[in-house]
CSV table of C-alpha atoms in Angstrom, one decimal:
chain,number,residue,atom,x,y,z
G,1,MET,CA,17.3,-21.7,-17.3
G,2,ALA,CA,15.4,-18.9,-18.8
G,3,PRO,CA,13.2,-17.4,-16.0
G,4,PRO,CA,9.7,-17.1,-15.8
G,5,ASN,CA,7.6,-15.1,-17.8
G,6,PRO,CA,7.3,-12.0,-15.1
G,7,LEU,CA,4.4,-9.3,-16.5
G,8,ARG,CA,1.1,-10.5,-16.0
G,9,PRO,CA,-1.0,-11.7,-18.7
G,10,GLY,CA,-3.1,-9.9,-20.9
G,11,ALA,CA,-1.4,-6.3,-19.5
G,12,SER,CA,0.6,-4.0,-21.0
G,13,SER,CA,4.1,-3.3,-19.4
G,14,GLY,CA,2.8,0.3,-18.0
G,15,ILE,CA,5.9,1.6,-17.3
G,16,LEU,CA,5.3,4.6,-17.9
G,17,LEU,CA,2.2,5.1,-15.7
G,18,GLY,CA,4.4,3.3,-12.9
G,19,ALA,CA,7.3,5.9,-13.1
G,20,VAL,CA,5.2,8.7,-13.3
G,21,THR,CA,2.1,8.4,-10.5
G,22,LEU,CA,4.5,8.3,-7.4
G,23,PRO,CA,6.6,11.4,-8.6
G,24,GLY,CA,3.3,13.3,-9.6
G,25,LEU,CA,1.7,12.7,-6.3
G,26,ALA,CA,5.2,14.0,-4.7
G,27,VAL,CA,4.6,17.0,-7.0
G,28,SER,CA,1.1,18.1,-5.9
G,29,LYS,CA,2.0,17.8,-2.2
G,30,LEU,CA,4.4,20.1,-2.7
G,31,ILE,CA,2.1,22.1,-4.6
G,32,GLN,CA,-0.3,22.1,-1.8
G,33,LEU,CA,1.9,22.3,1.3
G,34,SER,CA,3.6,25.4,-1.0
G,35,ARG,CA,0.0,27.2,-0.5
G,36,ALA,CA,-0.1,26.2,3.4
G,37,LEU,CA,3.9,27.8,3.7
G,38,LEU,CA,2.6,31.2,2.5
G,39,VAL,CA,-0.3,31.5,5.0
G,40,ASN,CA,1.9,29.8,7.9
G,41,GLU,CA,0.0,26.3,8.2
G,42,ILE,CA,2.7,24.2,8.2
G,43,GLY,CA,6.4,24.7,9.1
G,44,THR,CA,9.7,24.5,6.8
G,45,LYS,CA,10.6,21.4,8.3
G,46,ASP,CA,7.0,19.8,6.9
G,47,PHE,CA,7.7,21.3,3.4
G,48,GLU,CA,11.1,20.1,3.6
G,49,PHE,CA,10.5,16.4,4.3
G,50,ILE,CA,7.7,16.4,1.6
G,51,ARG,CA,10.4,17.7,-1.0
G,52,LEU,CA,12.8,14.7,0.7
G,53,GLN,CA,10.1,12.3,0.1
G,54,TYR,CA,10.1,13.9,-3.8
G,55,TRP,CA,14.0,12.8,-4.4
G,56,ALA,CA,13.5,9.9,-2.5
G,57,THR,CA,10.5,8.4,-4.9
G,58,SER,CA,11.8,9.9,-8.4
G,59,THR,CA,15.1,8.3,-7.9
G,60,SER,CA,13.9,5.1,-7.1
G,61,CYS,CA,11.3,5.2,-10.1
G,62,LEU,CA,14.6,6.5,-12.0
G,63,CYS,CA,16.9,3.8,-10.8
G,64,VAL,CA,14.0,1.2,-11.3
G,65,LEU,CA,14.1,2.6,-15.2
G,66,VAL,CA,17.7,2.8,-15.7
G,67,PHE,CA,17.7,-1.3,-14.2
G,68,LEU,CA,14.7,-2.3,-16.7
G,69,CYS,CA,16.4,-0.4,-19.6
G,70,PHE,CA,19.9,-2.9,-18.9
G,71,ILE,CA,17.3,-5.9,-18.8
G,72,PHE,CA,16.1,-5.0,-21.9
G,73,LEU,CA,18.9,-4.1,-24.2
G,74,HIS,CA,20.5,-7.2,-22.0
G,75,GLU,CA,18.2,-9.3,-23.8
G,76,PHE,CA,18.2,-7.9,-27.1
G,77,ASN,CA,22.0,-8.0,-27.4
G,78,ASN,CA,21.8,-12.1,-26.6
G,79,THR,CA,20.1,-14.6,-26.2
G,80,LYS,CA,20.5,-16.1,-23.2
G,81,SER,CA,17.6,-14.8,-20.8
G,82,VAL,CA,18.6,-12.4,-17.9
G,83,SER,CA,18.3,-14.8,-14.5
G,84,PHE,CA,16.9,-12.4,-11.7
G,85,ASN,CA,18.7,-15.1,-9.3
G,86,SER,CA,22.8,-14.6,-10.6
G,87,SER,CA,25.4,-14.0,-8.1
G,88,TRP,CA,25.4,-10.5,-9.1
G,89,ASN,CA,22.2,-9.8,-8.2
G,90,THR,CA,23.1,-11.1,-4.8
G,91,LYS,CA,26.2,-9.3,-4.3
G,92,PHE,CA,24.3,-6.3,-5.5
G,93,SER,CA,21.6,-6.5,-3.3
G,94,ILE,CA,24.3,-7.3,-0.5
G,95,SER,CA,26.6,-4.1,-1.2
G,96,SER,CA,22.8,-2.2,-1.2
G,97,VAL,CA,21.5,-2.9,1.6
G,98,ALA,CA,24.7,-2.4,3.8
G,99,LEU,CA,25.2,1.1,1.9
G,100,PHE,CA,22.1,1.8,2.6
G,101,ALA,CA,22.1,0.9,6.8
G,102,ALA,CA,25.6,3.2,6.5
G,103,LEU,CA,24.7,6.1,5.2
G,104,CYS,CA,21.6,6.7,6.3
G,105,CYS,CA,22.6,6.5,9.9
G,106,LEU,CA,25.6,8.7,8.9
G,107,SER,CA,23.2,11.4,6.8
G,108,PHE,CA,20.6,11.8,9.7
G,109,ALA,CA,23.8,12.1,12.8
G,110,VAL,CA,25.5,14.7,11.2
G,111,LYS,CA,25.1,18.3,11.5
G,112,PRO,CA,22.7,19.7,9.0
G,113,SER,CA,23.2,23.0,6.9
G,114,ASN,CA,26.8,22.1,5.9
G,115,GLY,CA,28.4,20.1,3.2
G,116,PRO,CA,28.7,16.8,4.8
G,117,TYR,CA,24.9,17.2,5.6
G,118,MET,CA,24.0,17.3,1.9
G,119,ALA,CA,26.4,15.1,0.5
G,120,LEU,CA,25.5,12.5,2.6
G,121,THR,CA,21.5,13.0,2.3
G,122,LEU,CA,22.0,12.5,-1.1
G,123,PHE,CA,23.7,9.5,-1.0
G,124,TRP,CA,20.7,8.4,1.5
G,125,ILE,CA,18.6,9.3,-1.3
G,126,VAL,CA,20.5,7.4,-4.2
G,127,CYS,CA,19.9,4.6,-1.8
G,128,HIS,CA,16.5,4.1,-2.3
G,129,GLY,CA,17.1,3.8,-6.0
G,130,LEU,CA,19.8,0.5,-4.7
G,131,ALA,CA,17.2,-1.1,-3.1
G,132,ALA,CA,14.2,-0.1,-4.7
G,133,VAL,CA,16.2,-2.1,-8.4
G,134,LYS,CA,16.4,-4.9,-5.4
G,135,PHE,CA,13.3,-5.0,-4.4
G,136,ILE,CA,11.5,-5.1,-7.8
G,137,GLN,CA,13.7,-8.2,-9.1
G,138,HIS,CA,12.4,-10.0,-5.8
G,139,VAL,CA,9.1,-9.4,-6.9
G,140,LEU,CA,9.5,-10.0,-10.6
G,141,HIS,CA,11.3,-13.7,-9.3
G,142,THR,CA,8.6,-14.3,-6.4
G,143,PHE,CA,6.1,-13.7,-8.0
G,144,PRO,CA,6.3,-13.9,-11.7
G,145,ALA,CA,3.3,-13.3,-13.6
G,146,CYS,CA,1.0,-11.5,-11.6
G,147,ALA,CA,1.3,-7.9,-11.9
G,148,SER,CA,2.9,-6.0,-15.0
G,149,PHE,CA,6.3,-3.7,-14.6
G,150,GLY,CA,4.6,-0.1,-13.9
G,151,GLU,CA,2.0,-1.7,-11.2
G,152,ALA,CA,5.3,-3.8,-9.9
G,153,LEU,CA,7.4,-0.1,-9.9
G,154,LEU,CA,4.6,1.0,-8.4
G,155,VAL,CA,4.3,-1.2,-5.2
G,156,THR,CA,8.5,-1.3,-5.3
G,157,ALA,CA,8.7,2.9,-4.8
G,158,GLY,CA,5.7,2.9,-2.3
G,159,PHE,CA,7.4,0.7,-0.5
G,160,VAL,CA,11.0,1.6,-0.3
G,161,VAL,CA,10.2,4.7,0.3
G,162,TYR,CA,7.8,4.4,2.8
G,163,PHE,CA,10.1,1.4,5.1
G,164,GLY,CA,13.2,3.9,4.3
G,165,ASP,CA,10.9,7.0,6.4
G,166,MET,CA,10.4,4.3,8.9
G,167,PHE,CA,14.0,3.7,8.7
G,168,ALA,CA,15.7,7.8,9.0
G,169,PHE,CA,12.8,8.2,11.8
G,170,THR,CA,13.9,5.3,13.8
G,171,ILE,CA,17.6,6.2,13.7
G,172,ALA,CA,16.7,9.6,14.2
G,173,LYS,CA,14.9,9.2,17.3
G,174,ILE,CA,18.0,6.9,18.4
G,175,SER,CA,20.5,9.7,17.7
G,176,ASN,CA,18.3,12.0,19.6
G,177,HIS,CA,18.7,9.6,22.5
G,178,LEU,CA,22.3,9.4,22.2
G,179,VAL,CA,22.8,13.5,22.1
G,180,SER,CA,24.8,12.9,25.7
G,181,TYR,CA,27.2,10.6,24.5
G,182,GLY,CA,28.6,13.4,21.6
G,183,LEU,CA,26.4,12.9,18.8
G,184,TYR,CA,24.2,15.6,17.1
G,185,SER,CA,20.2,16.0,18.2
G,186,ILE,CA,18.1,15.8,14.3
G,187,THR,CA,14.8,16.1,13.6
G,188,TYR,CA,13.9,14.0,10.8
G,189,GLY,CA,10.6,14.5,9.3
G,190,VAL,CA,7.3,16.1,11.0
G,191,GLN,CA,5.6,14.9,13.2
G,192,ARG,CA,4.0,11.1,13.7
G,193,SER,CA,0.6,11.1,15.2
G,194,LYS,CA,-0.1,7.5,17.1
G,195,ILE,CA,-2.2,6.2,14.9
G,196,SER,CA,0.0,6.2,11.9
G,197,ILE,CA,3.0,4.6,14.3
G,198,ILE,CA,0.0,1.7,14.9
G,199,ILE,CA,-0.2,1.5,11.1
G,200,GLN,CA,3.6,1.8,10.5
G,201,GLY,CA,4.6,-0.5,13.8
G,202,MET,CA,2.0,-3.5,12.3
G,203,LEU,CA,3.5,-3.3,8.8
G,204,LEU,CA,6.9,-3.8,10.1
G,205,GLY,CA,5.4,-6.0,12.2
G,206,LEU,CA,4.5,-8.3,9.3
G,207,LEU,CA,7.2,-8.1,7.9
G,208,LEU,CA,9.7,-9.5,10.5
G,209,SER,CA,7.0,-12.3,11.2
G,210,GLY,CA,7.4,-13.6,8.1
G,211,MET,CA,11.0,-13.9,8.1
G,212,LEU,CA,11.2,-14.8,11.8
G,213,PHE,CA,8.7,-17.7,10.2
G,214,LYS,CA,11.1,-18.4,7.4
G,215,PHE,CA,14.5,-18.4,9.8
G,216,ILE,CA,13.3,-20.3,12.0
G,217,PHE,CA,11.0,-23.3,10.1
G,218,LYS,CA,14.1,-23.9,7.4
G,219,LYS,CA,15.9,-24.8,10.9
G,220,TRP,CA,13.5,-27.0,12.1
G,221,GLU,CA,13.3,-29.1,8.5
G,222,PHE,CA,16.6,-29.0,8.8
G,223,TYR,CA,16.9,-30.9,12.1
G,224,MET,CA,13.3,-32.9,10.7
G,225,SER,CA,15.3,-34.3,8.2
G,226,SER,CA,17.2,-36.2,10.1
G,227,GLN,CA,14.6,-38.0,11.8
G,228,LYS,CA,12.8,-40.7,10.7
G,229,SER,CA,9.5,-40.1,8.7
G,230,GLU,CA,7.8,-41.3,11.4
G,231,ALA,CA,8.5,-38.6,13.0
G,232,ARG,CA,7.3,-36.5,10.2
G,233,GLY,CA,3.6,-37.2,10.8
G,234,HIS,CA,2.8,-33.8,12.2
G,235,HIS,CA,4.0,-31.6,9.5
G,236,GLU,CA,1.6,-29.3,9.0
G,237,PRO,CA,0.5,-28.5,12.5
G,238,ILE,CA,3.7,-27.8,14.1
G,239,ARG,CA,4.4,-25.8,10.6
G,240,SER,CA,1.1,-23.9,11.8
G,241,VAL,CA,2.6,-23.4,15.7
G,242,ILE,CA,5.9,-21.7,14.4
G,243,PHE,CA,3.8,-19.0,11.9
G,244,TYR,CA,1.4,-18.8,14.7
G,245,GLY,CA,4.3,-18.4,17.4
G,246,SER,CA,6.3,-15.8,15.3
G,247,LEU,CA,3.9,-14.0,14.6
G,248,SER,CA,2.8,-13.3,18.1
G,249,PHE,CA,5.8,-12.8,19.4
G,250,ILE,CA,6.4,-10.1,16.4
G,251,LEU,CA,3.5,-8.5,17.1
G,252,LEU,CA,2.9,-7.9,21.3
G,253,ALA,CA,6.3,-8.1,22.3
G,254,VAL,CA,9.1,-6.9,19.7
G,255,VAL,CA,6.6,-4.1,17.7
G,256,PRO,CA,5.0,-2.1,20.7
G,257,LEU,CA,8.8,-1.6,22.2
G,258,TRP,CA,9.7,-0.2,19.0
G,259,MET,CA,6.0,2.0,19.0
G,260,GLN,CA,7.2,3.5,22.5
G,261,PHE,CA,10.2,4.0,21.5
G,262,VAL,CA,9.6,6.2,18.9
G,263,GLN,CA,6.7,7.8,19.8
G,264,ASP,CA,5.5,8.9,24.3
G,265,PHE,CA,2.1,6.7,24.1
G,266,PRO,CA,1.1,7.2,27.6
G,267,VAL,CA,-0.2,3.4,28.5
G,268,HIS,CA,0.6,-0.4,25.6
G,269,PRO,CA,0.1,0.6,22.5
G,270,PHE,CA,-2.4,-1.6,22.0
G,271,LEU,CA,-4.1,-0.9,25.2
G,272,TRP,CA,-4.7,3.3,23.5
G,273,VAL,CA,-6.1,1.5,20.9
G,274,LEU,CA,-9.2,0.2,23.6
G,275,LYS,CA,-8.9,3.5,25.1
G,276,PHE,CA,-9.1,5.7,21.7
G,277,VAL,CA,-11.9,3.4,20.6
G,278,PHE,CA,-13.8,3.6,24.0
G,279,SER,CA,-13.2,7.6,24.7
G,280,GLU,CA,-16.4,7.6,22.2
G,281,PRO,CA,-18.2,4.5,22.3
G,282,HIS,CA,-21.4,5.8,20.9
G,283,LYS,CA,-20.4,6.7,17.9
G,284,ARG,CA,-17.6,4.2,17.1
G,285,LEU,CA,-18.5,0.8,18.5
G,286,SER,CA,-22.0,1.5,16.6
G,287,LEU,CA,-19.9,2.3,13.5
G,288,CYS,CA,-18.0,-1.4,13.8
G,289,VAL,CA,-21.5,-2.7,14.6
G,290,TYR,CA,-22.6,-0.9,10.8
G,291,TRP,CA,-19.3,-2.3,9.1
G,292,VAL,CA,-19.6,-6.0,10.4
G,293,GLY,CA,-23.1,-5.9,9.6
G,294,VAL,CA,-23.0,-4.4,5.7
G,295,ILE,CA,-19.7,-6.6,5.3
G,296,PHE,CA,-21.4,-10.0,6.6
G,297,VAL,CA,-24.6,-9.1,4.2
G,298,SER,CA,-22.9,-8.0,1.4
G,299,VAL,CA,-20.2,-11.4,1.6
G,300,LEU,CA,-22.6,-13.7,1.5
G,301,ARG,CA,-24.9,-12.3,-0.4
G,302,PHE,CA,-22.3,-11.7,-3.2
G,303,TYR,CA,-20.6,-15.3,-2.4
G,304,ASN,CA,-23.6,-17.7,-3.0
G,305,ILE,CA,-23.8,-15.4,-6.6
G,306,SER,CA,-20.3,-16.0,-7.4
G,307,LYS,CA,-20.7,-19.9,-7.2
G,308,ASN,CA,-24.1,-20.2,-8.4
G,309,SER,CA,-24.6,-17.8,-11.4
G,310,LYS,CA,-23.8,-16.3,-14.8
G,311,ILE,CA,-23.2,-13.0,-14.2
G,312,GLU,CA,-19.2,-11.5,-15.2
G,313,ARG,CA,-17.1,-11.9,-12.5
G,314,ILE,CA,-15.9,-8.3,-12.9
G,315,LEU,CA,-19.7,-7.1,-12.1
G,316,LEU,CA,-19.9,-8.7,-9.1
G,317,ARG,CA,-16.5,-7.0,-8.1
G,318,LYS,CA,-18.3,-3.9,-8.7
G,319,TYR,CA,-20.4,-4.5,-6.4
G,320,TYR,CA,-18.3,-4.4,-3.6
G,321,HIS,CA,-16.6,-1.0,-5.1
G,322,LEU,CA,-20.6,0.1,-4.0
G,323,VAL,CA,-20.2,-1.4,-0.8
G,324,ALA,CA,-17.3,0.6,0.3
G,325,VAL,CA,-19.2,3.9,-0.3
G,326,LEU,CA,-21.4,2.7,1.9
G,327,MET,CA,-19.3,1.7,4.4
G,328,PHE,CA,-16.2,4.5,4.5
G,329,VAL,CA,-18.0,7.5,3.5
G,330,PRO,CA,-20.2,7.7,6.7
G,331,ALA,CA,-17.4,7.6,8.9
G,332,LEU,CA,-15.1,9.7,6.3
G,333,ILE,CA,-17.7,12.5,7.3
G,334,PHE,CA,-18.1,11.6,11.1
G,335,GLN,CA,-15.0,9.9,12.6
G,336,PRO,CA,-11.8,10.2,9.9
G,337,SER,CA,-10.1,9.2,12.6
G,338,PHE,CA,-11.1,6.2,13.9
G,339,LEU,CA,-11.3,5.4,10.1
G,340,ASN,CA,-7.5,6.0,9.9
G,341,LEU,CA,-7.2,3.8,12.2
G,342,ALA,CA,-9.6,0.7,10.9
G,343,PHE,CA,-7.9,1.3,7.4
G,344,GLY,CA,-4.6,-0.5,9.0
G,345,ALA,CA,-6.5,-3.2,10.9
G,346,ALA,CA,-7.9,-4.5,7.6
G,347,LEU,CA,-5.0,-3.9,6.3
G,348,GLY,CA,-3.1,-5.7,8.5
G,349,VAL,CA,-6.2,-8.4,8.5
G,350,PHE,CA,-5.5,-8.4,4.7
G,351,LEU,CA,-2.3,-9.3,4.9
G,352,VAL,CA,-2.5,-11.9,7.2
G,353,LEU,CA,-5.0,-13.9,5.8
G,354,GLU,CA,-3.2,-13.9,2.5
G,355,ILE,CA,-0.1,-14.9,4.1
G,356,ILE,CA,-2.4,-17.6,5.5
G,357,ARG,CA,-3.2,-18.6,1.7
G,358,VAL,CA,-0.2,-17.8,-0.1
G,359,TRP,CA,1.9,-20.7,2.6
G,360,ARG,CA,-0.9,-23.0,2.9
G,361,ILE,CA,-0.8,-22.3,6.9
G,362,TRP,CA,-3.0,-25.2,8.2
G,363,PRO,CA,-5.8,-25.3,9.3
G,364,LEU,CA,-6.9,-21.8,7.8
G,365,GLY,CA,-4.6,-21.7,4.4
G,366,SER,CA,-6.9,-24.0,2.3
G,367,ILE,CA,-10.3,-22.3,3.9
G,368,VAL,CA,-9.0,-18.9,3.1
G,369,HIS,CA,-7.9,-19.9,-0.9
G,370,GLN,CA,-11.2,-21.6,-1.6
G,371,PHE,CA,-13.3,-18.5,-0.1
G,372,MET,CA,-10.9,-15.7,-1.8
G,373,SER,CA,-10.7,-17.8,-5.3
G,374,ALA,CA,-14.4,-17.1,-5.2
G,375,PHE,CA,-13.9,-13.5,-6.1
G,376,THR,CA,-11.2,-13.4,-8.2
G,377,ASP,CA,-10.7,-12.4,-11.9
G,378,HIS,CA,-8.1,-12.2,-14.9
G,379,ARG,CA,-5.8,-9.4,-13.1
G,380,ASP,CA,-5.0,-12.1,-10.0
G,381,SER,CA,-3.4,-15.3,-10.0
G,382,ASP,CA,-3.8,-18.4,-7.4
G,383,LEU,CA,-0.1,-17.0,-6.6
G,384,LEU,CA,-1.0,-14.0,-5.6
G,385,ILE,CA,-5.0,-12.3,-4.9
G,386,VAL,CA,-4.3,-8.2,-5.0
G,387,SER,CA,-8.0,-7.2,-5.7
G,388,HIS,CA,-9.5,-6.8,-2.5
G,389,PHE,CA,-5.6,-5.0,-1.7
G,390,SER,CA,-5.7,-2.4,-4.0
G,391,LEU,CA,-9.4,-1.7,-3.3
G,392,LEU,CA,-8.6,-1.0,0.5
G,393,LEU,CA,-6.1,0.9,-0.3
G,394,GLY,CA,-7.0,2.8,-3.2
G,395,CYS,CA,-9.9,4.3,-1.0
G,396,ALA,CA,-7.4,4.4,2.3
G,397,LEU,CA,-3.9,6.0,0.4
G,398,PRO,CA,-6.1,9.6,0.1
G,399,ILE,CA,-7.2,9.5,3.3
G,400,TRP,CA,-4.2,8.7,5.0
G,401,MET,CA,-2.4,11.8,3.0
G,402,SER,CA,-4.7,13.6,3.8
G,403,SER,CA,-4.3,13.6,7.8
G,404,GLU,CA,-2.4,16.4,7.7
G,405,PHE,CA,-2.6,19.7,6.2
G,406,ASN,CA,-5.5,19.8,3.1
G,407,ASP,CA,-7.1,22.7,2.1
G,408,ARG,CA,-9.0,20.6,-0.7
G,409,PRO,CA,-12.1,19.0,1.1
G,410,LEU,CA,-13.2,16.4,-2.2
G,411,ALA,CA,-9.2,14.5,-1.7
G,412,PRO,CA,-10.2,12.4,1.3
G,413,PHE,CA,-13.1,11.6,-1.1
G,414,ALA,CA,-10.6,10.4,-4.1
G,415,GLY,CA,-10.2,7.0,-3.7
G,416,ILE,CA,-13.7,6.0,-2.7
G,417,LEU,CA,-15.5,8.7,-6.1
G,418,SER,CA,-13.0,7.5,-8.7
G,419,LEU,CA,-13.7,3.1,-7.5
G,420,GLY,CA,-16.7,3.4,-5.6
G,421,ILE,CA,-18.4,5.5,-8.1
G,422,GLY,CA,-17.1,6.3,-11.2
G,423,ASP,CA,-15.0,2.7,-12.5
G,424,THR,CA,-18.7,1.1,-10.9
G,425,MET,CA,-20.5,2.7,-12.3
G,426,ALA,CA,-18.6,2.8,-15.4
G,427,SER,CA,-17.9,-0.7,-15.5
G,428,MET,CA,-22.0,-1.5,-15.1
G,429,VAL,CA,-22.8,0.9,-17.8
G,430,GLY,CA,-20.1,0.2,-20.5
G,431,TYR,CA,-21.7,-3.7,-20.0
G,432,LYS,CA,-24.8,-3.4,-20.2
G,433,TYR,CA,-25.8,-0.2,-22.6
G,434,GLY,CA,-21.9,0.2,-24.5
G,435,VAL,CA,-21.9,-0.1,-28.1
G,436,LEU,CA,-18.7,2.6,-29.1
G,437,ARG,CA,-15.4,0.9,-27.7
G,438,TRP,CA,-12.0,3.3,-27.3
G,439,SER,CA,-10.3,0.5,-28.8
G,440,LYS,CA,-10.7,-2.5,-31.1
G,441,THR,CA,-9.2,-5.1,-28.9
G,442,GLY,CA,-10.2,-3.5,-25.2
G,443,LYS,CA,-13.6,-3.6,-23.8
G,444,LYS,CA,-14.3,0.0,-22.4
G,445,THR,CA,-16.8,1.8,-24.1
G,446,ILE,CA,-17.2,5.4,-24.9
G,447,GLU,CA,-20.2,5.2,-23.2
G,448,GLY,CA,-19.1,3.9,-20.2
G,449,THR,CA,-16.6,6.7,-19.4
G,450,ALA,CA,-19.2,8.8,-20.0
G,451,ALA,CA,-21.0,7.4,-17.9
G,452,GLY,CA,-18.5,7.4,-15.0
G,453,ILE,CA,-17.2,10.8,-15.1
G,454,THR,CA,-21.0,11.8,-14.7
G,455,SER,CA,-21.3,10.0,-12.0
G,456,VAL,CA,-18.2,11.8,-10.3
G,457,LEU,CA,-19.3,15.2,-11.1
G,458,ALA,CA,-22.8,14.1,-9.4
G,459,ALA,CA,-21.2,12.5,-6.2
G,460,CYS,CA,-18.9,15.8,-6.1
G,461,SER,CA,-22.1,18.2,-6.3
G,462,ALA,CA,-23.5,16.1,-3.3
G,463,LEU,CA,-20.9,16.2,-1.0
G,464,LEU,CA,-19.6,19.4,-1.2
G,465,PRO,CA,-22.6,20.9,0.4
G,466,LEU,CA,-22.5,17.9,3.2
G,467,LEU,CA,-19.1,18.9,4.0
G,468,ALA,CA,-19.6,22.4,4.1
G,469,ALA,CA,-22.5,21.7,6.5
G,470,THR,CA,-20.5,19.9,8.7
G,471,GLY,CA,-17.2,22.1,9.7
G,472,PRO,CA,-15.0,23.9,8.1
G,473,MET,CA,-13.5,23.7,4.4
G,474,PHE,CA,-11.9,25.6,1.7
G,475,THR,CA,-13.3,26.0,-1.6
G,476,GLN,CA,-12.8,23.4,-4.6
G,477,HIS,CA,-13.0,25.2,-8.3
G,478,TRP,CA,-15.5,23.9,-10.0
G,479,LEU,CA,-13.0,24.4,-13.3
G,480,SER,CA,-10.3,22.2,-11.7
G,481,LEU,CA,-12.7,19.2,-10.2
G,482,LEU,CA,-13.9,19.0,-13.9
G,483,PHE,CA,-10.5,18.5,-15.0
G,484,ALA,CA,-9.3,16.1,-12.4
G,485,VAL,CA,-12.6,13.6,-13.0
G,486,THR,CA,-12.1,14.2,-16.9
G,487,VAL,CA,-8.5,13.1,-16.9
G,488,SER,CA,-9.1,10.1,-14.0
G,489,GLY,CA,-12.1,9.2,-16.5
G,490,LEU,CA,-9.8,8.9,-19.2
G,491,LEU,CA,-7.1,7.2,-17.2
G,492,GLU,CA,-9.9,4.4,-16.5
G,493,ALA,CA,-10.3,4.2,-20.1
G,494,TYR,CA,-7.4,3.8,-21.2
G,495,THR,CA,-5.1,2.0,-18.9
G,496,ALA,CA,-4.8,-1.6,-19.1
G,497,GLN,CA,-3.3,-1.7,-15.8
G,498,LEU,CA,-4.7,-2.5,-12.0
G,499,ASP,CA,-7.0,0.5,-11.9
G,500,ASN,CA,-7.9,0.3,-8.7
G,501,ALA,CA,-4.0,1.4,-7.8
G,502,PHE,CA,-3.5,3.9,-9.8
G,503,ILE,CA,-6.9,6.2,-9.9
G,504,PRO,CA,-7.2,7.0,-6.8
G,505,LEU,CA,-3.4,8.1,-6.1
G,506,VAL,CA,-3.8,10.1,-10.2
G,507,PHE,CA,-7.7,11.8,-9.0
G,508,TYR,CA,-5.9,13.0,-5.6
G,509,SER,CA,-2.9,14.3,-7.0
G,510,LEU,CA,-5.1,16.3,-9.4
G,511,LEU,CA,-7.2,17.5,-6.7
G,512,CYS,CA,-4.5,19.2,-4.7
G,513,LEU,CA,-3.4,20.5,-7.5
């Protein structure tokens, strides 16, 4: 049987954009850190860590491109389509995971600066590519017609590099704990902050909880299949108990153990979070109250409008981009560390709600699905709704990546400016006043693009003096700023991909150069 069409309807493949975005981001960080290295703002290990990340990212993208070329050539030369679920893929998956784990352990357990270390590190990087190939197969098979190849490639490479880094960091901690047994003590990467460890642990926990839920639920279904039909009357409540039980066990018991192993938390990580929030209670609790108020008013208002108004859904969604500006700009200026933690908490909530919606977990599954369906557009589907994830991550990633060294004051604002200001103004002006279209088949107009670029430049001119007044800052050359804003604006007009995912990363990369 031929596999379902993996491409999102109406979208181009996006392979080129997906293949260059993350390696380009890593190059920009290398250039930025090279400036810091010259003035002794960072150490050599920090620079070497980003260089390793660059090679891992590039290898992941390259291996996926080779795999896609193989698929296209195979389909061109044969009448039968390639199945993403063949026995060859299963063998490839098992061997890739085993090879990745073994080589990762070996490459970080031997003494650096010698031949075996360099060879094993090279193999470890190549294993990122093997894992990326397997993961994009899984994504395209599990969520058909939900993403283009470029979007799937961006998610795949980012996911593999992020969790590969977590795995290697854990191996490094294990080797450091086993020095007395004869293994070499090694240091991998840079020192993580407690907030980044909490976010990493939360994402790892959600991944493990899903796997545990599927395992337990399959065992339970196998047991119930042998029972009488009357005994299976409470299927959904029991399924719900299994899900929430798995989620609670992983997040409250397993994940905190990992956090305390890799990071020296003085107390339980969740108690540390509470202590962190209440360390500045007036500022941070006031910010939470402000966020809750803005979310409640905006969601209630726009949900009613979406049900009763004839306004196009894409314009209604742009109002949420403006809401993101209202929520995130004050916090980023005055409470950046707390905003980092809040982004992680919001991402965790979004992931849990999407899992509940996709798996129809009783009793919230149908309610969440009905509510989220009011905010979808042509880029979402009943199977997977990604727009709210892309908006959140588009605003959060530039801030997370700027949490260490950053000599470009506007770089953390890349997502907020490009999505909250530029993308919103381009859509609204283009919809109401646009006449000259970039292409005969597209909807994006020259007037909208010009409005988006102009609005971002105006926002930057207002933001730079405010940043200078609130603390020390480095210079941001106006010519480089104009180039970054123009290129990202033109890319938004050109691409048919999910721009919430690509534009902030491209804009951030250009700002860091």
